[in-house]
JSON list of C-alpha atoms in Angstrom, two decimals:
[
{"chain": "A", "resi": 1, "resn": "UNK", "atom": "CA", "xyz": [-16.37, 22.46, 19.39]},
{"chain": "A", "resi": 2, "resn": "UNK", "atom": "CA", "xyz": [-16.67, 20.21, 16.39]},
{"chain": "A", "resi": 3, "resn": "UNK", "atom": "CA", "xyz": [-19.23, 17.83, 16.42]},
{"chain": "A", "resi": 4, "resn": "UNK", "atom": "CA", "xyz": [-17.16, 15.00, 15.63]},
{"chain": "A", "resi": 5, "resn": "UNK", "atom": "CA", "xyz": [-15.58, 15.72, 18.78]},
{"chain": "A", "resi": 6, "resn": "UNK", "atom": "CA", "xyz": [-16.40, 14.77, 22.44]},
{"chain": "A", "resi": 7, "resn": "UNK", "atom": "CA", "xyz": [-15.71, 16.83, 25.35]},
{"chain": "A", "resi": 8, "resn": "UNK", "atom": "CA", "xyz": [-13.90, 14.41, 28.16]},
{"chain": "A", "resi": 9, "resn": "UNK", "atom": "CA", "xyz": [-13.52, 15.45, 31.47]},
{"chain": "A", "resi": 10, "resn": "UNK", "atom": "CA", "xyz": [-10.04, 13.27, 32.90]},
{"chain": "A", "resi": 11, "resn": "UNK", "atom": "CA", "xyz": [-9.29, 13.07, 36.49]},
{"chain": "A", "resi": 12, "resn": "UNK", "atom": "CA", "xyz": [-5.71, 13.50, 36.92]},
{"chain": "A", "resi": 13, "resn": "UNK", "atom": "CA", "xyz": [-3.06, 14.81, 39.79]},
{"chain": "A", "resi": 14, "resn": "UNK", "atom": "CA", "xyz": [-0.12, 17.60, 39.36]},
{"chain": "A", "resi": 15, "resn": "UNK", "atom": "CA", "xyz": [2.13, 14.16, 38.76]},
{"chain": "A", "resi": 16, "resn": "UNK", "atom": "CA", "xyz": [0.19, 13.45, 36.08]},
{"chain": "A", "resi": 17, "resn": "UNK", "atom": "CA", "xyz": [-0.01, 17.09, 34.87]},
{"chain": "A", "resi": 18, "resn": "UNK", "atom": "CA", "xyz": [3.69, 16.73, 34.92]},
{"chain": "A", "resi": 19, "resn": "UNK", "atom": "CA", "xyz": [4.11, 14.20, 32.53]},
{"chain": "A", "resi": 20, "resn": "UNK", "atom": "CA", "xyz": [1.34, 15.48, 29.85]},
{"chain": "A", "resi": 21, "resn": "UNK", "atom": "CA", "xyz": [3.34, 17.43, 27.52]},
{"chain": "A", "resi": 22, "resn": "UNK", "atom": "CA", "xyz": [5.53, 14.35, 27.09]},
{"chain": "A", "resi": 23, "resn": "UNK", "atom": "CA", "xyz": [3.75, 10.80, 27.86]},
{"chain": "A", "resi": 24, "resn": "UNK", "atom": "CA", "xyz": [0.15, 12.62, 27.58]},
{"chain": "A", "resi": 25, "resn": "UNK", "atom": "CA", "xyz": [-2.84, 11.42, 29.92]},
{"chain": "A", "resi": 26, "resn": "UNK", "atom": "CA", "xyz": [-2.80, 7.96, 30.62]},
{"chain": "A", "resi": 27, "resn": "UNK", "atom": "CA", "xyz": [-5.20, 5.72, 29.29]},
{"chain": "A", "resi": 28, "resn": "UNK", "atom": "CA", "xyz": [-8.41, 4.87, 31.78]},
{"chain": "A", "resi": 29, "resn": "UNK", "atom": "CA", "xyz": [-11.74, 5.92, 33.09]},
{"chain": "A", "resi": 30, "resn": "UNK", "atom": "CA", "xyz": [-13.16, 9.66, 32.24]},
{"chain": "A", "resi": 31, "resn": "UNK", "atom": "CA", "xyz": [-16.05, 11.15, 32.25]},
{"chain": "A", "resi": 32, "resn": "UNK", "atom": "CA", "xyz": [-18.51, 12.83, 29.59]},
{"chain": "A", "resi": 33, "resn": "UNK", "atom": "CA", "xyz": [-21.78, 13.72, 28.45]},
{"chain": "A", "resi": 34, "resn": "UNK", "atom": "CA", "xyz": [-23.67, 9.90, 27.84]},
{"chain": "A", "resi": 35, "resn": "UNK", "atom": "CA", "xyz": [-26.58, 9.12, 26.55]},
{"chain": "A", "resi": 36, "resn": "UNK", "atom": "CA", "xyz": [-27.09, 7.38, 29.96]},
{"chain": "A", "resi": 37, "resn": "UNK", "atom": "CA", "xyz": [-26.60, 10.62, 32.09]},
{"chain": "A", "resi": 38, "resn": "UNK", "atom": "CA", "xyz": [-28.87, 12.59, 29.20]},
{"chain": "A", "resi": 39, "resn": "UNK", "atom": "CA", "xyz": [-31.24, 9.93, 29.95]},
{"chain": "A", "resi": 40, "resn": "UNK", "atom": "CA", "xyz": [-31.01, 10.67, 34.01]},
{"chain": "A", "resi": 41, "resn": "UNK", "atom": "CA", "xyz": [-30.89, 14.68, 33.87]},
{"chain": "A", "resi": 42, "resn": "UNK", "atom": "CA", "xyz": [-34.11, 14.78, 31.19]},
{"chain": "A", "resi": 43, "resn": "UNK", "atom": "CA", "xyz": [-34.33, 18.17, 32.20]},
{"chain": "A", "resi": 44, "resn": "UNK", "atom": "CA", "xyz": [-31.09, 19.57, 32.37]},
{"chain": "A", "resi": 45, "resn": "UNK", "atom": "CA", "xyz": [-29.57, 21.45, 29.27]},
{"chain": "A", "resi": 46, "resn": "UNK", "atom": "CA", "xyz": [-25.91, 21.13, 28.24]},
{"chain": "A", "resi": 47, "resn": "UNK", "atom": "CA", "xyz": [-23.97, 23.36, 30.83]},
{"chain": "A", "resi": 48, "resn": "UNK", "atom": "CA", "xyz": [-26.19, 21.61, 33.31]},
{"chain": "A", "resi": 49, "resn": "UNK", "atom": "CA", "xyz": [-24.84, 18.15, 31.93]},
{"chain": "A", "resi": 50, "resn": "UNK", "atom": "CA", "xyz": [-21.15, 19.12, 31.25]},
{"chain": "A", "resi": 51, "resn": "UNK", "atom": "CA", "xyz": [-21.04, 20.10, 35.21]},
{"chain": "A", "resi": 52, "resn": "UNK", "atom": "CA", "xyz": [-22.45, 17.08, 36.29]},
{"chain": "A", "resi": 53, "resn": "UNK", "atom": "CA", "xyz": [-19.82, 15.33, 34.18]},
{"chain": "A", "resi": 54, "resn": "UNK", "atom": "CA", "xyz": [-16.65, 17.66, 35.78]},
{"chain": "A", "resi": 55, "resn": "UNK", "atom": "CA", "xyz": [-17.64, 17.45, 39.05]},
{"chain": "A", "resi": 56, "resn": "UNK", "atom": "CA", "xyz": [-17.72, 13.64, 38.64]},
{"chain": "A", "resi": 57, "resn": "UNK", "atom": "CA", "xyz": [-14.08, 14.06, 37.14]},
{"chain": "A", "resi": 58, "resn": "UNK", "atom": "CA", "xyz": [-12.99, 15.94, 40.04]},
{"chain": "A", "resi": 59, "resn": "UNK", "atom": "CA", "xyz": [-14.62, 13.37, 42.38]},
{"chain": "A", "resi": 60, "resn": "UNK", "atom": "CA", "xyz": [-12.50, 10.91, 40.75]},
{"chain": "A", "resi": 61, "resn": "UNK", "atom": "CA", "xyz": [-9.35, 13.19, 41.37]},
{"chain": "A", "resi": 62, "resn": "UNK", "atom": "CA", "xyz": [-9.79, 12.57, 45.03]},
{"chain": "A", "resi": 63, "resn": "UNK", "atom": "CA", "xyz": [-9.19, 8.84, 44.83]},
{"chain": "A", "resi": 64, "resn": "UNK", "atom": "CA", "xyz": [-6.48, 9.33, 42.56]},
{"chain": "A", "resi": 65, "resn": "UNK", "atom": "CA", "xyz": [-4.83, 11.48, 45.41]},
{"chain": "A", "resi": 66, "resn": "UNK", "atom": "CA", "xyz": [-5.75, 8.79, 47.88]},
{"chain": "A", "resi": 67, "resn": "UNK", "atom": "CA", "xyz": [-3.43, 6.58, 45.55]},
{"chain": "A", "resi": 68, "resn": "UNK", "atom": "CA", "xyz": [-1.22, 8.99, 45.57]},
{"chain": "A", "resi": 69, "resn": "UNK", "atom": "CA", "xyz": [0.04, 10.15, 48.84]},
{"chain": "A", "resi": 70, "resn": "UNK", "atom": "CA", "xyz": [2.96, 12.19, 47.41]},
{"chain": "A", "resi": 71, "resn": "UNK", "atom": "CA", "xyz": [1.24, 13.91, 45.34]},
{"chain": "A", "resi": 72, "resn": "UNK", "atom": "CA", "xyz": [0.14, 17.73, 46.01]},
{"chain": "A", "resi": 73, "resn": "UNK", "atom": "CA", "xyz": [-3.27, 17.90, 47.76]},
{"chain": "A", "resi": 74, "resn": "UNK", "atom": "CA", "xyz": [-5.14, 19.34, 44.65]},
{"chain": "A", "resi": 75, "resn": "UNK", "atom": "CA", "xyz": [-7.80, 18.36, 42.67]},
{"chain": "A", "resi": 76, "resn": "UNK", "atom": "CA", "xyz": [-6.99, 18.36, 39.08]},
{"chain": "A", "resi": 77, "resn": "UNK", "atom": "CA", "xyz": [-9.62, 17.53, 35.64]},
{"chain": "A", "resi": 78, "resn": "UNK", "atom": "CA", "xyz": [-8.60, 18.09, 32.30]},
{"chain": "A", "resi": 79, "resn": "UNK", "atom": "CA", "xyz": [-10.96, 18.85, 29.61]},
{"chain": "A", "resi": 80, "resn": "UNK", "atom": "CA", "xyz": [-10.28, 17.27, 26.59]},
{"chain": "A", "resi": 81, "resn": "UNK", "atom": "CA", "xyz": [-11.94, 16.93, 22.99]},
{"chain": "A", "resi": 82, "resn": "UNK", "atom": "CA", "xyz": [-11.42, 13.74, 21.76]},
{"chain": "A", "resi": 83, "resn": "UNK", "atom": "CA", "xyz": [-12.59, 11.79, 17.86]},
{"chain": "A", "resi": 84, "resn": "UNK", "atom": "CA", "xyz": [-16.28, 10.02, 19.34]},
{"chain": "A", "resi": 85, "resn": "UNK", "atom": "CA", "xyz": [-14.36, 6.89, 17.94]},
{"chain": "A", "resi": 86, "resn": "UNK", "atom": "CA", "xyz": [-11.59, 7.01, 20.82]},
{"chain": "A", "resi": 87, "resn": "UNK", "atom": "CA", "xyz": [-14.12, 7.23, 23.34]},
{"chain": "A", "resi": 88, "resn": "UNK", "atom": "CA", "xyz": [-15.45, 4.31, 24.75]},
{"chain": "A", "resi": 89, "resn": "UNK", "atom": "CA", "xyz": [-18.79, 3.43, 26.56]},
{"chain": "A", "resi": 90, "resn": "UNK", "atom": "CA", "xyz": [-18.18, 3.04, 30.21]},
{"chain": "A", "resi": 91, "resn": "UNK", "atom": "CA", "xyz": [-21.09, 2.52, 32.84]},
{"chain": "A", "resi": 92, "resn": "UNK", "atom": "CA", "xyz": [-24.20, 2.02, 31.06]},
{"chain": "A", "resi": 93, "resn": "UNK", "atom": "CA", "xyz": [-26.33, 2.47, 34.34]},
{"chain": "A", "resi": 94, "resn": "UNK", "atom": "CA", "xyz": [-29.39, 5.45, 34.09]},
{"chain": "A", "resi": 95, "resn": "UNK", "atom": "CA", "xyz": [-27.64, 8.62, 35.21]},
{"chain": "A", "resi": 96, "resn": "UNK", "atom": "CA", "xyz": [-23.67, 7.33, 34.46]},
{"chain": "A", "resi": 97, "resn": "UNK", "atom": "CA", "xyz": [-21.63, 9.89, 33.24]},
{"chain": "A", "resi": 98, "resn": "UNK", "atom": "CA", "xyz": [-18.48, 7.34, 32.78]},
{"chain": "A", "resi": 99, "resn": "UNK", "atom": "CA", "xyz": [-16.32, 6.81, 29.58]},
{"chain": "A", "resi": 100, "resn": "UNK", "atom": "CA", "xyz": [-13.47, 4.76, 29.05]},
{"chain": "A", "resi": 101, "resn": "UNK", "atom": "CA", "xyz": [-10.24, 6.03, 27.08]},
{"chain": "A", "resi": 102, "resn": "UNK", "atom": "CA", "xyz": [-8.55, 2.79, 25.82]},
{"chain": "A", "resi": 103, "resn": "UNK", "atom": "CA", "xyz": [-5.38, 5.34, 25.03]},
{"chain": "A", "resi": 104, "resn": "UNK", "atom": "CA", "xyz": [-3.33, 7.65, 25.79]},
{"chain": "A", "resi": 105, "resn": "UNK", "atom": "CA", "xyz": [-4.54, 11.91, 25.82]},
{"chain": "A", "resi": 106, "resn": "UNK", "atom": "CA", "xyz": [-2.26, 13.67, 24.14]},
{"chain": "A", "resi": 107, "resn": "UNK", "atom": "CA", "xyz": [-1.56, 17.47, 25.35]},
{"chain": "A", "resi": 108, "resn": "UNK", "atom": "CA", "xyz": [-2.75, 18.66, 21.33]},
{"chain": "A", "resi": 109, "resn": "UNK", "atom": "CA", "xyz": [-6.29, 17.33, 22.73]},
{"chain": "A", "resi": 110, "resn": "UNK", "atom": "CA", "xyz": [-5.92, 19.30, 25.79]},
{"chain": "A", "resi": 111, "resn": "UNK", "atom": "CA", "xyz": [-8.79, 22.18, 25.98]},
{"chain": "A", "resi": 112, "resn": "UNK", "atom": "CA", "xyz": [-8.39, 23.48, 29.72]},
{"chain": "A", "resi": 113, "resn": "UNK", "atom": "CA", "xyz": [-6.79, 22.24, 32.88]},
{"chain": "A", "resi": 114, "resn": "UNK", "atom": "CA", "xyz": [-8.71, 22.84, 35.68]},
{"chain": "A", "resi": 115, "resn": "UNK", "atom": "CA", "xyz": [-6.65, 22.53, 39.45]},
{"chain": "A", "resi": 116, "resn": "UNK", "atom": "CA", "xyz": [-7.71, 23.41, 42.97]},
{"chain": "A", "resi": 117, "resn": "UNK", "atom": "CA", "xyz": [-6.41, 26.77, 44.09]},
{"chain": "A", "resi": 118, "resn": "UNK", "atom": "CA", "xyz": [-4.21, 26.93, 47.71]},
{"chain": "A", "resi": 119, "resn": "UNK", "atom": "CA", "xyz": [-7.24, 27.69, 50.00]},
{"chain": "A", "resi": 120, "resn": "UNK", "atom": "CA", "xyz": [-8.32, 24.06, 49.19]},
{"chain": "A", "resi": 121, "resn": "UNK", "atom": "CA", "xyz": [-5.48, 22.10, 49.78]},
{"chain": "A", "resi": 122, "resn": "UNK", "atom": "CA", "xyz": [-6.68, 21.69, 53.29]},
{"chain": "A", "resi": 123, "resn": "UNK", "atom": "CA", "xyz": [-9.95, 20.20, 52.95]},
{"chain": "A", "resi": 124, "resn": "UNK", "atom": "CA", "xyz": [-8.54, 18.27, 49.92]},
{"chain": "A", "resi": 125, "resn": "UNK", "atom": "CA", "xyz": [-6.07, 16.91, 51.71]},
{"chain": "A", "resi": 126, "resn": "UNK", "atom": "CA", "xyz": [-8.92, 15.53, 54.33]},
{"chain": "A", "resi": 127, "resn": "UNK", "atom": "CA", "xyz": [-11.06, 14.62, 51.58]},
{"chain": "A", "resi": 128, "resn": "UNK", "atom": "CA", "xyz": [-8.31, 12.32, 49.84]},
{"chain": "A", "resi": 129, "resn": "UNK", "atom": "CA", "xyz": [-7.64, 10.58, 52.96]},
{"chain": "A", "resi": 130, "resn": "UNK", "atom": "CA", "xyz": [-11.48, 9.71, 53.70]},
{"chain": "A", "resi": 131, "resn": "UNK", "atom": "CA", "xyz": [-12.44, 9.27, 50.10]},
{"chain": "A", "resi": 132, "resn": "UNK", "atom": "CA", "xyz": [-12.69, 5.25, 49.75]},
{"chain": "A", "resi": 133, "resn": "UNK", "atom": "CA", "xyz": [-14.76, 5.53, 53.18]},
{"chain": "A", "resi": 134, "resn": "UNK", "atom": "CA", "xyz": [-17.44, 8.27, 51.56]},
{"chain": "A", "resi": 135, "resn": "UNK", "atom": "CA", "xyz": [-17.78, 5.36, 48.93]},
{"chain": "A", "resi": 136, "resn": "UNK", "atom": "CA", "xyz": [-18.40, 3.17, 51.19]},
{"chain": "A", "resi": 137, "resn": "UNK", "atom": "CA", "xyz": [-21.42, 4.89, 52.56]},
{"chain": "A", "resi": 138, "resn": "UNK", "atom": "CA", "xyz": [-19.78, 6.47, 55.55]},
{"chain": "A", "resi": 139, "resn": "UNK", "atom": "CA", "xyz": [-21.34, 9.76, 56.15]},
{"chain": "A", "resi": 140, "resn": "UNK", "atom": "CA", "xyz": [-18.94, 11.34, 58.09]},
{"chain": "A", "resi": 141, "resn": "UNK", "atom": "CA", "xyz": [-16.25, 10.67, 55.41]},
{"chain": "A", "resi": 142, "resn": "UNK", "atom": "CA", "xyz": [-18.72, 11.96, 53.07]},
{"chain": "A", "resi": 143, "resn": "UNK", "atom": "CA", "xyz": [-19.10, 15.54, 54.92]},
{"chain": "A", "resi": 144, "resn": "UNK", "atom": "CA", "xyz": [-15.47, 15.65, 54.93]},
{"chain": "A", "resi": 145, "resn": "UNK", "atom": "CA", "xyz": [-15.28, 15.12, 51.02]},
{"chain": "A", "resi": 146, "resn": "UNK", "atom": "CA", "xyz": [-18.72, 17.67, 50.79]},
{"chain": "A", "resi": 147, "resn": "UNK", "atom": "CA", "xyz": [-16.44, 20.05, 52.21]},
{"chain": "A", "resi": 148, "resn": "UNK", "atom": "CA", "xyz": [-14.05, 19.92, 49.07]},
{"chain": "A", "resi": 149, "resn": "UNK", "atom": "CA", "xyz": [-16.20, 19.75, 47.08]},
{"chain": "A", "resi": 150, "resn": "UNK", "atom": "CA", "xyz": [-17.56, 23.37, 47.66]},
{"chain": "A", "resi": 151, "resn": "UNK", "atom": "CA", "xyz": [-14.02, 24.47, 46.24]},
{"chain": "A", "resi": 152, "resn": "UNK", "atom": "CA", "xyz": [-14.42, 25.33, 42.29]},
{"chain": "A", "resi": 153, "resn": "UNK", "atom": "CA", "xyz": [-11.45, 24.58, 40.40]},
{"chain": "A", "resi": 154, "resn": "UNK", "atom": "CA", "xyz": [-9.38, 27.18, 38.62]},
{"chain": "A", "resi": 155, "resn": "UNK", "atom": "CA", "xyz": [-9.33, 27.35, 35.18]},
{"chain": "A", "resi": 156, "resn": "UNK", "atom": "CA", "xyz": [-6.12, 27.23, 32.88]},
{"chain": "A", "resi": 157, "resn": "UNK", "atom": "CA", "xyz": [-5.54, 27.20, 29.30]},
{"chain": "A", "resi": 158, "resn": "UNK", "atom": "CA", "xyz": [-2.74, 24.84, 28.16]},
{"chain": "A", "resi": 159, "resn": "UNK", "atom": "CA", "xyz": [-0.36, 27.43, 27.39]},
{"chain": "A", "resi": 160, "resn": "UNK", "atom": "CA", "xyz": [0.06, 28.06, 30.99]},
{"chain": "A", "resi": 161, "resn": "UNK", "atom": "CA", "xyz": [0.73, 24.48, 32.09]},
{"chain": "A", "resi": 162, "resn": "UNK", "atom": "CA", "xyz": [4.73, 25.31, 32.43]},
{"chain": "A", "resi": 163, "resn": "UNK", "atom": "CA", "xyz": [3.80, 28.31, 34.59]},
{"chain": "A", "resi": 164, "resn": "UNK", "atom": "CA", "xyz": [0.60, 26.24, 36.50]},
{"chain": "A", "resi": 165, "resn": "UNK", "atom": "CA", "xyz": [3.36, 23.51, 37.45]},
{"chain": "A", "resi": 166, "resn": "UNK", "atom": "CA", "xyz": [5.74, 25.69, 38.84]},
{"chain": "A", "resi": 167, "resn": "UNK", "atom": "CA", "xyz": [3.27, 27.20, 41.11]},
{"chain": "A", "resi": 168, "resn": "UNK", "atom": "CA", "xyz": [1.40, 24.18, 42.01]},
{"chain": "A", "resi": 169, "resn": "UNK", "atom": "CA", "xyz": [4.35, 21.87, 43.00]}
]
């Protein structure tokens, strides 16, 4: 990766996914490597880091599917390398792995696309309904959302997003 570039992890949904090639990834909240979360993790080195930062992204997925009840149960994060300038500083707090994209993703910034295979669409499917409760401190919600959680997303270079569509409608 160049080093003028940033790796971005972006929550999305197979909706979303849909509409890349053409409208790119909205605008919004990501996640990423900060200064803040290198800050928090001292210890950890990048792969350590860059994990921390997806499986925040694919946290975020879930309340996107909780938004979006007619959307496939599936968790989806799309890695991106972005220009530092188009990144903007999210949460400053120690540990905060936010970023904020102030514009759209297009699909030529796409690295990967990373989606929840069909064993997980169960326990996604409970974890997007009990989402905004795990938030909220409830811990039964938050064993239900554990329990996606221990699902690793597929990986899928952008070349196959026509084929990942078709099987993940």
């Amino acid at each position: 990766m160049n080093d003028d570039l940033v790796r971005v992890y972006v929550p999305a949904t197979v909706p979303m996914l849909a509409r890349l090639p053409e409208q790119g990834l909205p605008a919004g909240e990501a996640h990423a490597v900060t200064p803040a979360l290198r800050e928090w993790y001292a210890e950890g080195d990048e792969e350590e880091l860059e994990y921390v930062a997806f499986t925040r992204a694919a946290q975020d997925a879930l309340r996107l599917l909780h938004d979006d009840p007619s959307a496939p149960r599936r968790r989806v994060v799309v890695s991106v390398d972005l220009p530092a300038g188009l990144v903007g500083r999210g949460d400053q707090a120690l540990g905060a792995s936010t970023v904020r994209l102030d514009q759209p993703v297009p699909v030529r910034a796409v690295a990967a696309v990373h989606v929840d295979g069909d064993e997980a669409t169960g326990d996604v499917a409970a974890a997007a309904a009990v989402v905004m409760e795990a938030l909220a401190g409830d811990q039964d919600a938050q064993f239900t959302v554990d329990g996606a959680e221990d699902h690793e997303l597929e990986w899928y270079d952008v070349t196959e997003l026509e084929l990942l569509l078709r099987t993940v409608s």
